[in-house]
Coordinates of C-alpha atoms in Angstrom, one line a residue:
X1 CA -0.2 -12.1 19.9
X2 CA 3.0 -10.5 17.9
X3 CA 4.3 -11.6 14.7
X4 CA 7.0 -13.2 15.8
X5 CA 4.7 -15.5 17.7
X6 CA 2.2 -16.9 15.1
X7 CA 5.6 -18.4 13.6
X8 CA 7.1 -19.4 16.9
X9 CA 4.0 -21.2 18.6
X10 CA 4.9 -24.6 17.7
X11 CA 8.4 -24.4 19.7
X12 CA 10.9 -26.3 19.4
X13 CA 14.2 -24.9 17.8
X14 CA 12.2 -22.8 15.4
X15 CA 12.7 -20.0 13.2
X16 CA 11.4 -17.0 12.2
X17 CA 13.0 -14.8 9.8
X18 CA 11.4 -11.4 9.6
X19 CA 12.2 -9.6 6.2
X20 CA 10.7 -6.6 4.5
X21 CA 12.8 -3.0 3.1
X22 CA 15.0 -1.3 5.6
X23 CA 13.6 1.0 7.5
X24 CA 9.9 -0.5 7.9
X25 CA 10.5 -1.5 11.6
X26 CA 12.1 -5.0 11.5
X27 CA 14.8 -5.2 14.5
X28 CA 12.7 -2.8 16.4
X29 CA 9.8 -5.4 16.2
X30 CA 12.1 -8.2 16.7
X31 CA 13.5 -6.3 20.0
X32 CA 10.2 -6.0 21.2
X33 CA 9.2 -9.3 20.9
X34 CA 12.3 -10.3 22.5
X35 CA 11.7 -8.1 25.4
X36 CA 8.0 -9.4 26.1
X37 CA 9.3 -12.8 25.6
X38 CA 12.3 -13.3 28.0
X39 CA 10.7 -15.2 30.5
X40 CA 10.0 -18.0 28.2
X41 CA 13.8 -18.9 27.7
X42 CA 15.4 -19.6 31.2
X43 CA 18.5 -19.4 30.0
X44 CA 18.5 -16.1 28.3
X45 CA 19.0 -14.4 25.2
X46 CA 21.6 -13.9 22.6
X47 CA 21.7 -11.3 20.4
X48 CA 24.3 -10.3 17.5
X49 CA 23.8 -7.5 15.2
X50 CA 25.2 -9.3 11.4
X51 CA 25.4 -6.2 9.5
X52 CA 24.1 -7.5 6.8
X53 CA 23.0 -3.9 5.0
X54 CA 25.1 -1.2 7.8
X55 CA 27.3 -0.5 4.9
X56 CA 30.1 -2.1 6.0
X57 CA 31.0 -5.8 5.3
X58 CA 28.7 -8.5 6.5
X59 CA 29.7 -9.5 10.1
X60 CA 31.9 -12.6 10.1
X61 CA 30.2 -15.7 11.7
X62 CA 33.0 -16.4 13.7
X63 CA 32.9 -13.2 15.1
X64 CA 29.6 -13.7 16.3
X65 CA 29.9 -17.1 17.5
X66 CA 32.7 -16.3 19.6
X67 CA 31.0 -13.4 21.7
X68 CA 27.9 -16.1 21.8
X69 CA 30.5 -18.6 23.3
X70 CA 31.7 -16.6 25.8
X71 CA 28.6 -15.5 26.9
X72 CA 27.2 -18.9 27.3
X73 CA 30.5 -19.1 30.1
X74 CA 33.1 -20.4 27.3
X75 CA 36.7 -19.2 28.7
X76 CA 38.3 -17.6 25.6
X77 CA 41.5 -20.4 25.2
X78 CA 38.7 -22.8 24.6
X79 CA 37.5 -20.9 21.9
X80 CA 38.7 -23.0 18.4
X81 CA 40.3 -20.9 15.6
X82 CA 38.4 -23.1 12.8
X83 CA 35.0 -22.2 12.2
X84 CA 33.5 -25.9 11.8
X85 CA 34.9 -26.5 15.0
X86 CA 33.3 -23.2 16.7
X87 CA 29.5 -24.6 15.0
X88 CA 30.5 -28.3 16.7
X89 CA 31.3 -26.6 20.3
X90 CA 28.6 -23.5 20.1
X91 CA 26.1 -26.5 19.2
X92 CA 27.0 -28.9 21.7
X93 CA 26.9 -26.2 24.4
X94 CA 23.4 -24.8 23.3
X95 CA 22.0 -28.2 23.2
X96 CA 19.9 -28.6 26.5
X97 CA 19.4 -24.6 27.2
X98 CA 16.1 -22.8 26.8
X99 CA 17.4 -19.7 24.6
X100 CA 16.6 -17.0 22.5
X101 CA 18.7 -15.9 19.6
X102 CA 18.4 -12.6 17.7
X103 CA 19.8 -12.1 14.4
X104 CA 19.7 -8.5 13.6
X105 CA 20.4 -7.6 9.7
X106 CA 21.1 -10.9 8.6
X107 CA 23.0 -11.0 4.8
X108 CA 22.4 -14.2 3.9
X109 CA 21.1 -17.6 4.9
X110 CA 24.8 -19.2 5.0
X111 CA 25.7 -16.5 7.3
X112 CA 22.9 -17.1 10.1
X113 CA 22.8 -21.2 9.3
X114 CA 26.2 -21.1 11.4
X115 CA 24.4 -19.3 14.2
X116 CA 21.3 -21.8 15.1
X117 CA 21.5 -23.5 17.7
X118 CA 20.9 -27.2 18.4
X119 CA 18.2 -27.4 21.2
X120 CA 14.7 -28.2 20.9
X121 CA 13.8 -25.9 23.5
X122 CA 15.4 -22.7 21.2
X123 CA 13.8 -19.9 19.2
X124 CA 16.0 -18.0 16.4
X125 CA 14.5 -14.5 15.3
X126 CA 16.1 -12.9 12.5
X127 CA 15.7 -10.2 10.6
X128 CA 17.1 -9.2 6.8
X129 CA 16.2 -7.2 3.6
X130 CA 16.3 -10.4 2.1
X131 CA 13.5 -13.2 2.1
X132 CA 16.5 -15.9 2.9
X133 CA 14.5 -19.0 1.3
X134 CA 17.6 -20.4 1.9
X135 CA 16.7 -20.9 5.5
X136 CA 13.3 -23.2 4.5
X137 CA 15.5 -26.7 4.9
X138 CA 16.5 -25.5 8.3
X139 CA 12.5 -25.3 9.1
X140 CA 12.3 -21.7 9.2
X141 CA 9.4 -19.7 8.4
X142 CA 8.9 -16.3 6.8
X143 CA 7.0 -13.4 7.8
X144 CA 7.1 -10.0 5.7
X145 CA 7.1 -6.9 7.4
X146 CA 5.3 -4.0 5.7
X147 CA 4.9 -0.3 6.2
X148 CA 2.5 0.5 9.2
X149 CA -1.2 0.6 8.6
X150 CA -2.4 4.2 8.5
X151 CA -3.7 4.1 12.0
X152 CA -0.5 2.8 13.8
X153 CA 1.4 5.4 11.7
X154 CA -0.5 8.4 13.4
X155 CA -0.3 7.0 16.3
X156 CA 3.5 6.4 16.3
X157 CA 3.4 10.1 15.1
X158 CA 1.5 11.2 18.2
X159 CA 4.1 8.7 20.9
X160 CA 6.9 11.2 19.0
X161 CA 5.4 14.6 19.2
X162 CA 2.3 14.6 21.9
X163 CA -1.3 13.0 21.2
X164 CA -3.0 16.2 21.7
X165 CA -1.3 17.9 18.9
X166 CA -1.8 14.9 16.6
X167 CA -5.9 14.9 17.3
X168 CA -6.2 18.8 16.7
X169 CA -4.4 17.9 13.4
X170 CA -6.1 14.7 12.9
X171 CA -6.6 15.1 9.0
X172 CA -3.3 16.2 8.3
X173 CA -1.6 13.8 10.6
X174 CA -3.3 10.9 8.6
X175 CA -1.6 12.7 5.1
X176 CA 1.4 12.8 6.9
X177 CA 1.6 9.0 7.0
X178 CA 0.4 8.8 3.8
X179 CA 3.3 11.0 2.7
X180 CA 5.9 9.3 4.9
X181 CA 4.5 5.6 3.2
X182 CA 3.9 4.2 6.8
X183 CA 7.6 3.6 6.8
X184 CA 8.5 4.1 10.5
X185 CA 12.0 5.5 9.2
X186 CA 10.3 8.2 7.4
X187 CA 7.8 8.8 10.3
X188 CA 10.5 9.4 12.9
X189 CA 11.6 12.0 10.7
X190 CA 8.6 13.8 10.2
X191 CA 8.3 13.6 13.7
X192 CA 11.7 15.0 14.7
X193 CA 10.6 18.0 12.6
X194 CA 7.6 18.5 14.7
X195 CA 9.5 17.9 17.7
X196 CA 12.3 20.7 16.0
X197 CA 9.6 22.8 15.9
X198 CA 6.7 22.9 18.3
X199 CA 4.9 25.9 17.0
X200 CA 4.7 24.2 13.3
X201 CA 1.8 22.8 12.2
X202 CA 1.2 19.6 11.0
X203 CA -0.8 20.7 8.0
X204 CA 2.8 23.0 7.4
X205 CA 4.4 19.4 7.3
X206 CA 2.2 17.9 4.8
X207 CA 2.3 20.9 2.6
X208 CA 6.6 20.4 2.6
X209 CA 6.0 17.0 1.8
X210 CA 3.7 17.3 -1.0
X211 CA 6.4 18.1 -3.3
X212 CA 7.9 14.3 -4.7
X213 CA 10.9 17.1 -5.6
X214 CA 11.3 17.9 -2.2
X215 CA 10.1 15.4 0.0
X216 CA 12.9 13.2 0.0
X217 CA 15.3 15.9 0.9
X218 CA 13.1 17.2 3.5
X219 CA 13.0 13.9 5.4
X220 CA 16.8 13.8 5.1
X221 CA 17.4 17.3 6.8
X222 CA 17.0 15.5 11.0
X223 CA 20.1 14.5 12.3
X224 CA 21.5 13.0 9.0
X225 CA 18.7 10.8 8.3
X226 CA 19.8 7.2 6.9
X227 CA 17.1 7.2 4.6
X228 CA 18.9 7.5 1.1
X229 CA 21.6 5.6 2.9
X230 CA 19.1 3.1 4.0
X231 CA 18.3 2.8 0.0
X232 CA 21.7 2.6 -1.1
X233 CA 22.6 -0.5 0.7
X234 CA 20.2 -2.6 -0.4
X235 CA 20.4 -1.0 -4.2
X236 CA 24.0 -1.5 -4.3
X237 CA 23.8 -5.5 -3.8
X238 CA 21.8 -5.8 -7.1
X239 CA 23.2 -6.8 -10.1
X240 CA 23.5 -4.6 -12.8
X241 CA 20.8 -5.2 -15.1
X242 CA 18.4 -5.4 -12.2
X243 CA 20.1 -2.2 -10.7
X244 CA 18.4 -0.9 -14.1
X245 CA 15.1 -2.0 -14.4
X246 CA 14.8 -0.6 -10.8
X247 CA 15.7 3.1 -11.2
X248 CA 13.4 2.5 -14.8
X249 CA 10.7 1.1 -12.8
X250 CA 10.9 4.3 -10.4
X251 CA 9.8 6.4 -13.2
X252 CA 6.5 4.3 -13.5
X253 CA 3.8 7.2 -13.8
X254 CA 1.0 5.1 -11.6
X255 CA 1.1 3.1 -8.5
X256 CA 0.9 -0.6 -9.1
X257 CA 2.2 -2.7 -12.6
X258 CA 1.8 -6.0 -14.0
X259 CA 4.7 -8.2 -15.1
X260 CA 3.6 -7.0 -18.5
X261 CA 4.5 -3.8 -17.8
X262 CA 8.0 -4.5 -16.2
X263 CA 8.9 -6.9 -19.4
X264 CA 8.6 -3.8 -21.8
X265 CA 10.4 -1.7 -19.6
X266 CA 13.0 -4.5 -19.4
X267 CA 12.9 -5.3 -23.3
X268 CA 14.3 -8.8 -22.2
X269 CA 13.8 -10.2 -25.6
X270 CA 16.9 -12.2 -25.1
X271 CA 15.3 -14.6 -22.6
X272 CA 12.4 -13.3 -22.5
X273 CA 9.3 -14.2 -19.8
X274 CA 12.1 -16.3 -18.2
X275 CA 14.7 -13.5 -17.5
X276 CA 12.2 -10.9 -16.7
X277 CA 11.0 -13.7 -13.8
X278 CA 14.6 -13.7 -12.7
X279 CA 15.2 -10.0 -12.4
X280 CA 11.9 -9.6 -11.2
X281 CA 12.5 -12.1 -8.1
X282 CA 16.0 -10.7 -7.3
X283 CA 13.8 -7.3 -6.5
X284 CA 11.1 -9.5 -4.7
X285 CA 14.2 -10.9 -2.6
X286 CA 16.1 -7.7 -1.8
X287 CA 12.5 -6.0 -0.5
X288 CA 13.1 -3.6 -3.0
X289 CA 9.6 -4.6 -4.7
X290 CA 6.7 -5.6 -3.4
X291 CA 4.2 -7.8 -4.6
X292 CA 0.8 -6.9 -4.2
X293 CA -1.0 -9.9 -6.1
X294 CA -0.1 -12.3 -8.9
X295 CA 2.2 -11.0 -11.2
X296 CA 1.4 -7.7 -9.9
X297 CA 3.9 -5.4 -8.2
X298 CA 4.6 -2.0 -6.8
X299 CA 7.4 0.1 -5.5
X300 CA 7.4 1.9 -1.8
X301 CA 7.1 5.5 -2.1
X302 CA 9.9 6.0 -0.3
X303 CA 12.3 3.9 -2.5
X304 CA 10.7 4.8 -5.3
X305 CA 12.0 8.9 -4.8
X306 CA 15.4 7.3 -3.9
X307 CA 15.5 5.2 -7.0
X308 CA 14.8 8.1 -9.4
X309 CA 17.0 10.4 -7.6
X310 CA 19.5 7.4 -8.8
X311 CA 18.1 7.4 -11.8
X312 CA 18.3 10.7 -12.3
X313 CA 22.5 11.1 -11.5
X314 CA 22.7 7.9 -13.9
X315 CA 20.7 8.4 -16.7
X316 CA 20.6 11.7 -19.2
X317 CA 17.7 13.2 -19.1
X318 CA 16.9 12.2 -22.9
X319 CA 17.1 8.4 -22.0
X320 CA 14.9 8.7 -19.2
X321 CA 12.5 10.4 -21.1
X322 CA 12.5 7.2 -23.5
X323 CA 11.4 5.2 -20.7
X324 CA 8.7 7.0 -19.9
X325 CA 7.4 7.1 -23.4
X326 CA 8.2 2.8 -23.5
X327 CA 5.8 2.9 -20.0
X328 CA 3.0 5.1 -22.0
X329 CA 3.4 3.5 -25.6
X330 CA 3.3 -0.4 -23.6
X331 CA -0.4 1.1 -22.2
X332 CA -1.6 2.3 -24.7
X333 CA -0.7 -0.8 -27.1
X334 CA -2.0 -3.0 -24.7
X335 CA -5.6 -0.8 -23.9
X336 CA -5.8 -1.0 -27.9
X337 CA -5.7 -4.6 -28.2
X338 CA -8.4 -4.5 -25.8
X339 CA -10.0 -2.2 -27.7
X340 CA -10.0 -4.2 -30.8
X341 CA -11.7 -7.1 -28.7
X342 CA -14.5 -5.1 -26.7
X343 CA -15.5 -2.7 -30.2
X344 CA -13.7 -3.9 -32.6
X345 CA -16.3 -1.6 -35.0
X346 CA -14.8 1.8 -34.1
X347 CA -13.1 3.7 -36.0
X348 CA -9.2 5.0 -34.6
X349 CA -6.8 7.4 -35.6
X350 CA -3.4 5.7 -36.5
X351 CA -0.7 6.0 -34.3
X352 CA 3.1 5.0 -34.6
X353 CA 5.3 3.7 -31.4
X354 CA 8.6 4.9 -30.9
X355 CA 9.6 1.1 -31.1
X356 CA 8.7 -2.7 -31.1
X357 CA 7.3 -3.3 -27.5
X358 CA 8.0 -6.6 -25.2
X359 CA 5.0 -7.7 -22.8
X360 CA 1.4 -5.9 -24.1
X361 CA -0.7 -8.9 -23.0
X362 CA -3.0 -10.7 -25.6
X363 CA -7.1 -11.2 -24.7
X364 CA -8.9 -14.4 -25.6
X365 CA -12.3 -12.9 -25.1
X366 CA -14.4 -9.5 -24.1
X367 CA -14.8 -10.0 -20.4
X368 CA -10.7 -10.4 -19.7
X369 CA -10.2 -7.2 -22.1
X370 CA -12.5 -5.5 -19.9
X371 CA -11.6 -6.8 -17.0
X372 CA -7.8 -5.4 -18.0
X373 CA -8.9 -2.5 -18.6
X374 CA -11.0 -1.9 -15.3
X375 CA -7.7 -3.2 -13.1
X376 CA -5.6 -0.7 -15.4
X377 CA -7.6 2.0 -15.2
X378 CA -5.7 4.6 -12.6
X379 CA -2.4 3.7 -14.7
X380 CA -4.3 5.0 -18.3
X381 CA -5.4 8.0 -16.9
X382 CA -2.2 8.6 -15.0
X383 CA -0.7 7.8 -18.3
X384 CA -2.6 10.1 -20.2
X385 CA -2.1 13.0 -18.1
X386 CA 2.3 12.4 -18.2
X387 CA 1.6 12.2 -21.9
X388 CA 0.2 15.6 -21.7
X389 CA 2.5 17.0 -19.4
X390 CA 5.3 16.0 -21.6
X391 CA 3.9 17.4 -24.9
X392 CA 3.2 14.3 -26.4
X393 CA -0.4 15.6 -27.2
X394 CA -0.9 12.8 -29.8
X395 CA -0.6 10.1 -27.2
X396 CA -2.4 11.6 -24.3
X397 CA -5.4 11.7 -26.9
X398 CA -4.8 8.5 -27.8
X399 CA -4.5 7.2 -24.5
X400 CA -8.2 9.1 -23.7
X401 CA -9.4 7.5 -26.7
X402 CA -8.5 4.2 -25.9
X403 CA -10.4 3.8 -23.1
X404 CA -14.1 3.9 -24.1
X405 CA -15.4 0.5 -24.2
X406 CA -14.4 0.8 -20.7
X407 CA -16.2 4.0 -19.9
X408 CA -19.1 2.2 -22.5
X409 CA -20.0 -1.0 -20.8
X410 CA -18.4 0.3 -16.6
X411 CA -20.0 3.4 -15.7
X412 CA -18.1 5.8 -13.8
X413 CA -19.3 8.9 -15.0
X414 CA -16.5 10.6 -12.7
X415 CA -13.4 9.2 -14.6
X416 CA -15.5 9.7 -17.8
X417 CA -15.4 13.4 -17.6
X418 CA -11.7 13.5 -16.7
X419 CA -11.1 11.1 -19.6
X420 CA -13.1 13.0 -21.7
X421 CA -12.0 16.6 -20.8
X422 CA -8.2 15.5 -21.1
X423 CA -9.3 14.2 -24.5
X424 CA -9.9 17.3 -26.0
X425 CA -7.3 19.5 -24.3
X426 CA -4.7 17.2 -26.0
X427 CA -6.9 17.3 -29.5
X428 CA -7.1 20.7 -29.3
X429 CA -3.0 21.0 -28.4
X430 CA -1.9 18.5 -31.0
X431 CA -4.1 20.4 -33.4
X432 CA -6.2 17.6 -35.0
X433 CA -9.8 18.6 -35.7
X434 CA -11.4 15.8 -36.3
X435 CA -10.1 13.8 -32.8
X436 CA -11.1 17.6 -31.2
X437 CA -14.7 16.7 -32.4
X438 CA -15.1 13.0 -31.4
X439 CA -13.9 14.0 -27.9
X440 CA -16.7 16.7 -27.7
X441 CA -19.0 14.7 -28.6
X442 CA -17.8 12.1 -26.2
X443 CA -18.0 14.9 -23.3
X444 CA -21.4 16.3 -24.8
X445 CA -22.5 12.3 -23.9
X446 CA -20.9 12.8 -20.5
X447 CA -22.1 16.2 -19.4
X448 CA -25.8 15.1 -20.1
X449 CA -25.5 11.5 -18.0
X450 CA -25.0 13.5 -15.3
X451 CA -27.5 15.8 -15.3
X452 CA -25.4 19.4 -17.1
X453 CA -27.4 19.8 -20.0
X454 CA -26.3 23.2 -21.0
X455 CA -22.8 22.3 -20.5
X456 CA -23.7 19.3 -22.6
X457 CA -25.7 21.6 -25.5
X458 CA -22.1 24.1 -25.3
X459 CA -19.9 21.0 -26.1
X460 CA -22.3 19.3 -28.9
X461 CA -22.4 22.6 -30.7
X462 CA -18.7 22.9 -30.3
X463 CA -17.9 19.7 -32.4
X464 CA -20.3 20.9 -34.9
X465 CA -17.8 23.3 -36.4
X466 CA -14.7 21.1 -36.5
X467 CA -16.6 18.0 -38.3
X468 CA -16.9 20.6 -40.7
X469 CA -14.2 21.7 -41.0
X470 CA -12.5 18.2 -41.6
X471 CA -14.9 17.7 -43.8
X472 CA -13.8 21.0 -46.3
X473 CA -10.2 19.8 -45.8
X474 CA -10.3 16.2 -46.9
X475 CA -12.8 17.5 -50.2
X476 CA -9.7 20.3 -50.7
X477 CA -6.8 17.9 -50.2
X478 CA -8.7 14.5 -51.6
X479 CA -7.4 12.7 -48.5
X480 CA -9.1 10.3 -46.3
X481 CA -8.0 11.3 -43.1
X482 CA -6.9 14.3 -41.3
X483 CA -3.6 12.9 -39.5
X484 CA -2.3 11.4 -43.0
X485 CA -1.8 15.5 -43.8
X486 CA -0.5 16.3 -40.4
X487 CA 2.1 13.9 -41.2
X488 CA 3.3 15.4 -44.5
X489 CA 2.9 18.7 -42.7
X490 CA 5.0 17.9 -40.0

């Protein structure tokens, strides 16, 4: 059974509004659907194209009424010029036919409302960027289309170019879709490259598209791909402080976020939980997020690249830049409060934020800290390694830091030496001795968990020398702790 079905099973006059991003295969599913369908409505099919997101202006419902009027036999002089009087004839002539209707790229709910037919033996497919609640009181139901799983997105690969050179590239072809997002969009276009090319590998694809700098041009390059016009229509329908928070959400430096995390990116303290809700749900509503869980969002791949390509022609550099540093600074400020719950005993090296933050959640007790910081813990250590990239040495120490009453009570000895290692390659970069040590002893902890006890010996005589060495400096300077001097230093 298709999608379309398991919302159409029931019959009578019903509705199906398929919605999800552009280019993740909407119209071509509803057009399928339609096509496998046609015997079940005697009396035919209509179909109008509403060009909701085409970049043009939405297609006038009169328009489309009057090419469904005259091909249900209606001679053009008996056409009305008023709209409400089209809806009162197009109705009364629908009223005892077995038809389907297909609304292709529908704008908004008022728009397709004036397109439903009134017989009980009718089904209405329509598809839109936008979820179209609107349509609910009208008994529709909603179905959101997503990218394509990774297995229908190799195989789609392998209709474009040829199975056999898809299974002696079977690997590659599944990074491929992985690269492309499973957005069929994207796939044709790695596929017309292929096809451009049939002495190219598909491994030579996947190392092209690699590069977040280069993919999106790359898949741009076939026949004038839509792709960042795809983007732009539905990006250009936001308003403008949610046109903002989307190119800042692009430059989010993991995968998924909470609403935590989009509420200091926002800094809606004017309005608060309420207006970040708002903003949030016009992104829900354009298919320009997506919601994985409660309160718990990501961007497409795709749309991400085309939202910080925007970003990047709209923002300086500099401003940016703060953005990130909000997205790092609201992690770590959240990890430390969960810090302070799960070992409240440690000791910590001070750290000052660039500014107030909105939205670092609060933990009533050790198992929800914990259980934040497990759910968070690809985001810290993608964190941690921006912070490092960028310079900001301090932080991506702080951010290592931060995370071991996670690495304490969840073993994952894996993470622990990435944590760890990235720990004191920022110490040792930011120059603070004494953080230099703790991390090495951390690592020394690590190394010999897993078995690497010479490794383990190499990094516990390492921190021997820099405890010292703290030690002689705070005696010379009668100071009582090592970034206090940095500070007056700096």
């Amino acid at each position: 059974m298709s999608a379309p079905d398991s919302l159409l099973a029931e019959g009578g006059n019903s509705i199906a509004v398929l919605c999800g991003p552009g280019g993740v295969g909407k119209s071509a599913l509803a057009r399928q659907w339609a096509h496998s369908n046609r015997d079940r409505f005697v009396d035919g099919q209509l179909y109008a194209d509403l060009r909701g997101f085409s970049g043009d202006r939405p297609l006038d419902p009169g328009v489309a009424l009057g090419a469904f009027l005259r091909a249900l036999g209606v001679t053009p002089d008996r056409i009305p010029v008023d709209l409400a009087e089209q809806v009162a004839l197009y109705r009364t002539v629908t009223a005892d036919r077995s038809l389907l209707v297909l609304l292709d790229d529908a704008f908004s709910a008022g728009q397709v409302r004036h397109l439903l037919p009134a017989s009980t033996s009718t089904a209405v497919v329509v598809t839109s960027r936008r979820r179209l609640t609107g349509l609910l009181p009208d008994g529709a139901r909603l179905l959101d289309v997503g990218p394509l799983p990774a297995e229908q997105a190799v195989e789609l690969l392998g209709r474009a170019v040829g199975p056999e050179r898809i299974l002696r590239e079977s690997g590659p072809a599944g990074e491929s879709a992985g690269l492309c997002g499973g957005l069929p969009i994207a796939l044709v276009v790695a596929a017309g490259l292929l096809a451009f090319r049939p002495k190219l590998t598909v491994r030579r694809i996947v190392a092209e598209l690699a590069d977040e700098a280069q993919r999106l041009a790359r898949l741009s390059r076939v026949d004038g791909s839509p792709i960042r016009a795809m983007f732009q229509c539905s990006y250009q329908e936001l308003t403008p402080e949610a046109s903002v928070l989307y190119r800042r959400l692009a430059l989010h430096p993991g995968t998924d976020f909470g609403v935590d995390l989009v509420a200091a990116v926002a800094g809606a303290r004017a309005g608060g939980a309420a207006r970040v809700a708002v903003l949030v749900g016009e992104l829900l509503d354009a298919s320009l997020l997506d919601e994985v869980s409660e309160d718990r969002f990501r961007l497409h791949d795709i749309l991400r690249l085309c939202a910080r390509e925007v970003a990047e022609q709209h923002e300086p550099e500099a401003d940016r830049q703060v953005v990130v540093r909000t997205m790092l600074e609201f992690y770590l400020a959240a990890a430390r409060r969960a810090d302070l719950v799960v070992t409240p005993y440690r000791r910590r090296l001070p750290y000052t934020f660039l500014r107030p933050l909105d939205g670092p959640p609060e933990f009533a007790d050790r198992a929800a800290a914990l259980a934040w910081l497990d759910r968070e813990r690809g985001n810290l250590m993608e964190a941690g390694r921006v912070a490092f990239g960028l310079g900001h040495h301090g932080l991506a120490w702080q951010l290592s830091d931060v995370m071991w009453p996670l690495l304490l009570y969840v073993k994952n000895y894996r993470d622990r030496l990435e944590i760890d290692e990235l720990g004191v390659q920022a110490a040792r970069a930011w120059g603070n001795v004494w953080a230099e040590a703790d991390m090495l002893k951390r690592l020394a902890r690590a190394r010999s968990r897993v078995g690497a006890y010479d490794v383990a010996e190499q990094h516990g005589r390492s921190a021997v020398d820099p405890q010292r060495q703290v030690v002689w400096d705070r005696l010379a300077t009668y100071h009582d702790h090592p970034q206090r001097r940095e500070e007056r230093s700096a």
